[in-house]
Coordinates of C-alpha atoms in Angstrom, one line a residue:
M2 CA 67.2 107.3 105.8
L3 CA 66.9 104.5 103.3
G4 CA 70.0 103.9 101.3
K5 CA 71.9 106.7 103.0
K6 CA 75.0 105.6 104.8
K7 CA 77.1 108.0 106.8
Q8 CA 80.5 108.0 105.2
K9 CA 83.4 107.5 107.7
P10 CA 86.0 110.2 107.5
R11 CA 89.0 109.0 105.4
R12 CA 92.0 108.4 107.6
P13 CA 95.4 108.8 106.1
T14 CA 97.7 105.8 105.9
G15 CA 100.5 105.5 108.5
N16 CA 101.0 106.9 112.0
F17 CA 102.1 110.4 112.7
D18 CA 105.1 109.8 114.9
T19 CA 106.8 113.2 114.4
L20 CA 105.2 116.5 115.1
I21 CA 106.5 120.0 114.3
S22 CA 104.5 122.1 116.6
S23 CA 103.1 125.6 115.9
R24 CA 105.7 127.3 118.0
T25 CA 108.6 125.6 116.1
T26 CA 110.5 126.9 113.0
I27 CA 113.0 124.6 111.4
K28 CA 115.6 126.0 109.0
G29 CA 117.1 123.3 106.9
D30 CA 116.1 120.1 105.1
V31 CA 113.9 117.5 106.9
H32 CA 114.3 113.8 106.0
F33 CA 111.7 111.5 107.4
S34 CA 110.0 108.1 107.2
G35 CA 106.7 107.1 108.8
G36 CA 104.4 110.0 109.5
L37 CA 105.3 113.7 109.8
H38 CA 102.7 116.3 111.0
V39 CA 103.6 120.0 110.5
D40 CA 101.8 122.7 112.5
G41 CA 104.9 125.0 112.5
H42 CA 107.2 126.4 109.9
V43 CA 109.8 124.6 107.8
R44 CA 112.3 126.6 105.7
G45 CA 113.9 123.9 103.6
K46 CA 113.0 120.7 101.7
V47 CA 110.8 118.1 103.3
L48 CA 111.9 114.7 101.9
A49 CA 110.6 111.2 102.7
D50 CA 113.1 108.4 102.7
E51 CA 113.1 106.6 99.3
G52 CA 111.1 103.4 99.3
S53 CA 109.2 104.3 102.4
D54 CA 105.4 104.6 102.6
A55 CA 105.7 107.9 104.4
V56 CA 102.9 110.4 105.0
L57 CA 103.3 114.1 105.3
R58 CA 100.5 116.2 106.7
V59 CA 100.6 120.0 106.8
S60 CA 97.8 121.5 109.0
E61 CA 96.0 124.7 108.3
V62 CA 98.5 126.6 110.5
G63 CA 101.5 124.8 109.0
E64 CA 103.8 126.3 106.4
I65 CA 106.6 124.9 104.3
T66 CA 108.9 127.1 102.3
G67 CA 110.8 124.6 100.1
D68 CA 110.1 121.5 98.0
I69 CA 108.2 118.5 99.2
A70 CA 108.7 114.9 98.1
A71 CA 106.7 112.1 99.7
P72 CA 104.4 109.2 98.6
H73 CA 101.4 110.5 100.6
V74 CA 100.9 114.2 101.1
I75 CA 97.9 115.9 102.8
I76 CA 98.0 119.7 102.8
N77 CA 95.6 122.1 104.6
G78 CA 98.2 124.9 105.1
T79 CA 100.7 126.8 102.9
V80 CA 103.5 125.5 100.7
N81 CA 105.8 127.8 98.9
G82 CA 107.6 125.3 96.6
D83 CA 107.0 122.3 94.4
V84 CA 105.2 119.3 95.7
F85 CA 106.0 115.7 94.5
A86 CA 103.5 113.1 95.7
T87 CA 104.3 109.8 94.1
A88 CA 101.2 108.0 95.4
H89 CA 98.4 110.3 96.7
L90 CA 98.0 114.0 97.2
E91 CA 95.1 115.5 99.2
L92 CA 94.5 119.2 99.2
A93 CA 92.0 120.3 101.9
E94 CA 89.9 123.4 101.7
K95 CA 92.5 125.8 103.2
A96 CA 95.5 124.4 101.2
A97 CA 97.5 127.0 99.3
I98 CA 100.4 125.9 97.1
N99 CA 102.7 128.4 95.4
G100 CA 104.6 126.1 93.0
S101 CA 104.1 123.2 90.7
V102 CA 102.4 120.0 91.8
Y103 CA 103.5 116.5 90.5
Y104 CA 101.1 113.8 91.5
N105 CA 99.8 110.3 90.7
L106 CA 96.4 110.6 92.3
I107 CA 95.0 113.9 93.5
Q108 CA 92.0 114.9 95.7
M109 CA 91.1 118.6 95.9
A110 CA 88.5 120.2 98.2
I111 CA 86.6 123.3 97.2
G112 CA 88.7 126.3 98.4
S113 CA 92.1 124.8 97.9
S114 CA 94.4 126.6 95.5
V115 CA 97.5 125.9 93.4
N116 CA 99.4 128.7 91.9
G117 CA 101.6 126.7 89.4
S118 CA 101.3 123.7 87.2
L119 CA 99.5 120.5 87.9
V120 CA 101.5 117.6 86.3
H121 CA 100.0 114.1 86.3
Q122 CA 102.7 111.3 86.6
R123 CA 101.2 107.8 86.3
E124 CA 104.2 105.6 86.8
P125 CA 107.3 105.6 89.0
S126 CA 110.5 106.8 87.3
G127 CA 111.7 103.2 86.6
L128 CA 108.7 102.6 84.3
L129 CA 109.1 106.1 82.7
S130 CA 112.6 105.3 81.6
Q131 CA 111.2 102.3 79.6
D132 CA 108.7 104.6 78.0
S133 CA 111.3 107.2 77.1
A134 CA 113.4 104.5 75.5
S135 CA 110.5 103.5 73.3
A136 CA 109.8 107.1 72.6
A137 CA 113.4 107.6 71.6
G138 CA 113.0 104.8 69.1
V139 CA 109.9 106.5 67.7
L140 CA 111.8 109.8 67.4
A141 CA 114.6 108.0 65.5
N142 CA 112.2 106.5 63.1
E143 CA 110.5 109.9 62.5
S144 CA 113.9 111.5 62.0
A145 CA 114.8 108.8 59.4
R146 CA 111.5 109.3 57.6
E147 CA 111.9 113.1 57.5
S148 CA 115.4 112.8 56.0
S149 CA 114.1 110.4 53.5
E150 CA 111.4 112.8 52.5
E151 CA 113.9 115.7 52.2
D152 CA 116.0 113.8 49.5
G153 CA 112.8 112.9 47.6
G154 CA 112.7 109.4 48.8
K155 CA 116.1 108.6 47.3
S156 CA 118.6 107.2 49.8
E157 CA 121.8 105.4 49.3

């Protein structure tokens, strides 16, 4: 009893204002902002509006066949495609992903599975372009050094 606090269940950010029920199948891409809860089947990409703080939740009976791109993603169902979570990805115990996962922060429960690559991406793409520019400078310097070594250090 002493020192033991009950942890409150973590609630996902945002409100779930859109529901795809278990008796619904959507064929085609879904674009959303806010919160999207999937109990049914989606055959197509599920994409959050750029710049939004959207939340996608796939329940244990939900299934998505296609890529997912959203800031906050919570999965407890099946995804057949790549998952791009720019802020936070939570895989519950019944989550099954058949595809690569690109994430910034990930939380995986025992029992969840990923059949593909896990790729950590720290920064948004804008900051990555700055890193790639500095990496290009490093590669140019290495290339110059290698060509200098090939001619025995003699250069004109």
